[in-house]
Coordinates of C-alpha atoms in Angstrom, one line a residue:
M216 CA -0.1 0.3 0.0
K217 CA 1.3 3.6 -1.2
F218 CA 1.6 6.1 1.4
N219 CA -1.1 9.0 1.1
P220 CA -1.1 12.1 3.5
T221 CA -5.1 11.3 3.4
M222 CA -4.1 8.3 5.5
L223 CA -3.3 10.7 8.6
Q224 CA -6.7 12.3 8.3
A225 CA -8.2 10.2 11.4
Y226 CA -5.3 8.2 12.7
F227 CA -6.7 5.7 15.4
I228 CA -4.3 4.5 18.0
A229 CA -4.9 1.7 20.8
G230 CA -3.9 -1.1 22.7
T231 CA -5.5 -3.6 24.9
Q232 CA -4.4 -1.4 27.9
D233 CA -6.6 1.4 26.4
V234 CA -10.4 -0.6 26.7
A235 CA -11.9 -1.8 29.8
S236 CA -10.9 -5.7 29.1
K237 CA -9.3 -7.4 26.5
T238 CA -12.6 -8.8 25.1
D239 CA -13.5 -5.2 24.3
F240 CA -10.4 -4.6 22.1
L241 CA -11.1 -5.8 18.8
P242 CA -14.9 -4.8 18.7
T243 CA -13.6 -1.5 19.5
V244 CA -10.9 -1.5 16.8
E245 CA -13.7 -2.5 14.2
R246 CA -16.3 -0.1 15.6
I247 CA -13.7 2.7 15.1
V248 CA -12.4 1.5 11.5
Q249 CA -15.7 0.8 10.1
A250 CA -16.8 4.3 11.0
G251 CA -14.1 5.9 8.9
A252 CA -10.7 5.9 10.6
T253 CA -8.2 6.4 7.9
A254 CA -5.5 4.4 9.9
F255 CA -4.9 2.2 12.7
Q256 CA -1.7 1.9 14.7
F257 CA -1.6 -1.2 16.9
R258 CA 0.3 0.3 20.4
N259 CA 0.0 -2.6 22.7
K260 CA 2.6 -1.0 25.2
G261 CA 1.0 -2.0 28.8
A262 CA -0.1 -5.5 28.0
V263 CA 2.7 -6.4 26.1
K264 CA 4.6 -7.1 29.3
T265 CA 2.1 -9.7 30.4
A266 CA 1.0 -11.3 27.0
S267 CA 3.2 -13.9 25.5
R268 CA 4.7 -13.1 22.1
D269 CA 2.1 -15.3 20.5
E270 CA -1.0 -13.6 21.9
V271 CA 0.7 -10.2 20.7
V272 CA 1.2 -11.6 17.1
E273 CA -2.4 -13.2 16.8
L274 CA -3.7 -9.9 18.3
A275 CA -2.1 -7.8 15.7
R276 CA -2.9 -10.3 12.8
A277 CA -6.9 -9.9 14.1
C278 CA -6.4 -6.1 13.9
H279 CA -4.7 -6.4 10.5
Q280 CA -8.1 -8.4 9.2
I281 CA -10.0 -5.6 10.3
T282 CA -7.9 -3.0 8.6
Q283 CA -7.7 -5.0 5.2
K284 CA -11.6 -5.6 5.4
Y285 CA -11.9 -1.7 5.4
Q286 CA -9.1 -0.9 3.4
I287 CA -6.7 1.1 5.6
P288 CA -3.4 0.8 6.4
L289 CA -2.4 -0.9 9.8
F290 CA 0.7 0.6 11.6
I291 CA 2.9 -1.0 14.2
D292 CA 4.2 0.7 17.0
D293 CA 8.1 0.2 17.8
D294 CA 8.2 -3.4 16.7
V295 CA 9.6 -4.2 13.4
D296 CA 9.6 -7.8 13.7
L297 CA 6.1 -7.9 14.6
A298 CA 5.1 -5.7 11.6
L299 CA 7.0 -7.8 9.4
A300 CA 5.0 -11.2 11.2
V301 CA 1.9 -9.9 10.2
G302 CA 2.5 -8.1 6.9
A303 CA 1.6 -4.7 8.3
E304 CA 1.5 -1.8 5.8
G305 CA 3.5 0.6 8.2
I306 CA 5.8 0.9 11.3
H307 CA 6.1 3.9 13.4
V308 CA 9.0 4.5 15.9
G309 CA 9.8 7.0 18.3
Q310 CA 12.8 8.9 19.3
K311 CA 13.3 6.1 22.3
D312 CA 12.5 3.2 20.3
E313 CA 14.9 1.5 17.6
R314 CA 16.9 3.9 15.8
I315 CA 15.5 5.1 12.5
T316 CA 18.4 4.2 10.4
S317 CA 18.1 0.6 11.5
V318 CA 14.3 0.9 11.0
L319 CA 14.4 1.8 7.3
E320 CA 17.4 -0.5 6.4
R321 CA 15.2 -3.4 7.7
V322 CA 11.8 -2.4 6.2
G323 CA 13.0 -0.7 3.1
D324 CA 10.5 0.3 0.4
R325 CA 8.2 -2.5 1.8
M326 CA 6.6 -0.4 4.6
I327 CA 5.0 3.2 5.1
V328 CA 7.4 4.6 8.2
G329 CA 6.3 7.0 10.6
L330 CA 8.6 9.0 13.0
S331 CA 7.8 10.8 16.2
C332 CA 9.7 14.0 16.4
N333 CA 8.6 16.8 18.9
T334 CA 11.5 19.2 18.8
A335 CA 13.0 21.7 15.9
A336 CA 16.3 19.7 16.2
Q337 CA 14.4 16.3 15.6
I338 CA 12.7 17.4 12.7
T339 CA 15.8 18.6 11.3
A340 CA 17.7 15.4 11.6
A341 CA 14.5 13.7 10.1
N342 CA 14.5 16.1 7.0
Q343 CA 17.9 14.6 6.2
L344 CA 16.3 10.9 6.0
N345 CA 15.2 8.9 2.9
G346 CA 12.6 6.4 3.4
V347 CA 10.7 8.3 6.1
D348 CA 6.9 9.0 4.8
Y349 CA 5.4 11.0 7.8
L350 CA 6.0 12.6 11.5
G351 CA 4.2 12.3 14.3
T352 CA 4.4 15.4 16.6
G353 CA 3.1 15.9 19.9
T354 CA 2.1 16.1 22.6
V355 CA -0.2 19.2 21.3
Y356 CA -2.4 19.6 24.4
E357 CA -1.8 17.9 27.8
T358 CA -3.1 14.0 27.8
N359 CA -3.2 10.9 30.1
S360 CA -3.3 8.5 27.2
K361 CA 0.3 8.2 27.0
A362 CA 2.8 8.0 30.3
D363 CA 5.8 9.1 27.9
A364 CA 4.0 11.9 26.3
G365 CA 6.2 14.6 27.5
N366 CA 5.0 18.5 28.1
A367 CA 2.1 20.0 25.7
L368 CA 3.9 21.8 22.9
G369 CA 0.6 24.0 22.0
V370 CA -0.7 24.6 18.6
D371 CA 1.8 27.9 18.0
K372 CA 5.0 25.4 18.7
L373 CA 3.1 23.0 16.7
R374 CA 2.6 25.1 13.5
E375 CA 6.4 26.1 13.7
L376 CA 7.2 22.3 13.5
V377 CA 4.9 21.6 10.9
Q378 CA 6.4 24.5 8.7
M379 CA 10.1 22.9 9.1
S380 CA 8.8 19.4 8.2
K381 CA 9.4 18.3 4.6
F382 CA 7.1 15.6 5.6
P383 CA 3.3 15.6 6.3
V384 CA 2.7 15.8 10.0
V385 CA -0.1 14.0 12.2
A386 CA -0.6 15.9 15.1
I387 CA -1.1 13.9 18.6
G388 CA -1.9 14.2 22.3
G389 CA -4.9 15.6 24.0
I390 CA -6.9 16.4 20.9
T391 CA -10.6 16.3 21.3
L392 CA -13.2 17.0 18.7
K393 CA -13.5 20.4 19.7
R394 CA -9.7 21.0 19.0
V395 CA -9.6 19.6 15.7
A396 CA -9.8 22.8 13.9
E397 CA -7.4 24.9 15.6
T398 CA -4.9 21.8 15.3
V399 CA -5.2 21.1 11.6
A400 CA -4.9 24.9 11.2
T401 CA -1.5 24.5 12.0
G402 CA -1.0 22.9 8.6
A403 CA -0.8 19.3 10.1
A404 CA -2.4 16.7 7.6
G405 CA -4.4 15.1 10.1
I406 CA -5.2 13.9 14.0
A407 CA -4.1 10.8 16.2
A408 CA -5.5 9.9 19.1
I409 CA -6.3 7.4 21.5
S410 CA -9.1 8.6 24.1
M411 CA -10.8 10.5 21.3
F412 CA -11.7 7.8 19.2
I413 CA -12.7 5.3 22.0
Q414 CA -15.0 7.7 23.8
M415 CA -16.8 8.5 20.7
T416 CA -20.7 8.4 21.0
D417 CA -21.4 8.5 17.3
P418 CA -18.0 7.4 15.5
A419 CA -19.4 7.8 11.9
Q420 CA -20.8 11.3 12.1
Q421 CA -17.8 12.5 14.4
I422 CA -15.2 11.2 12.1
A423 CA -17.1 12.4 9.1
E424 CA -17.1 16.0 10.7
I425 CA -13.3 15.5 11.4
K426 CA -12.6 15.1 7.7
A427 CA -14.9 17.9 6.7
T428 CA -13.0 20.0 9.2
I429 CA -9.8 19.1 7.8
A430 CA -11.1 19.5 4.2
Q431 CA -12.5 23.0 5.1
V432 CA -9.1 24.2 6.9
G433 CA -7.0 22.6 4.4
G434 CA -5.0 20.7 6.8
V435 CA -4.6 17.7 4.3
A436 CA -3.1 19.9 1.7
C437 CA 0.3 19.5 3.6
S438 CA 1.8 17.2 1.3
P439 CA 5.2 15.7 1.4
K440 CA 8.0 18.3 0.2
K441 CA 10.6 15.7 -0.7

């Protein structure tokens, strides 16, 4: 699957740690993906310590079946081996994860590659890389969904980083439905979230509203500057 910046519009992230019980996880993923999410990232940070490797692989494969059914990409967070094992369309890594140069060497052009960049220095370094497709930047607002989120950037700083990046940027961290417009007004191609999607009361309508807001504000017009 070839990367397209529209994949970043409504980018859903979740793992079993983000739902009430493991049995809720796959139904939740399908509910949001069916409703119109443009990408899904499997980020099983909390449960991975207690689940066996076979269980994690099985769960990732089940996620892939869902994303393939609705024809959107599956991204795996910080686990190239898992991404390769399940045939995921993409891999996303952070600054503290496997070195991006190593990831790019391992996956080549077989996967879409996302990289978390939250500072000017990190984006400057990323701009020198070949093979990265998009950047994830945040946390934009304060959030409790990720223990390692760090301090909030705010929309003004996000705008600066988006302007620096030669890659499309998906904004993440503390984004709510009410904050979508001001977030994508920075030039971000879309928004990524955990809680916002999981807590949706009418996912189809609310995701449609996100896409309409992005189209109106023009965030998705931010295309690769390679």
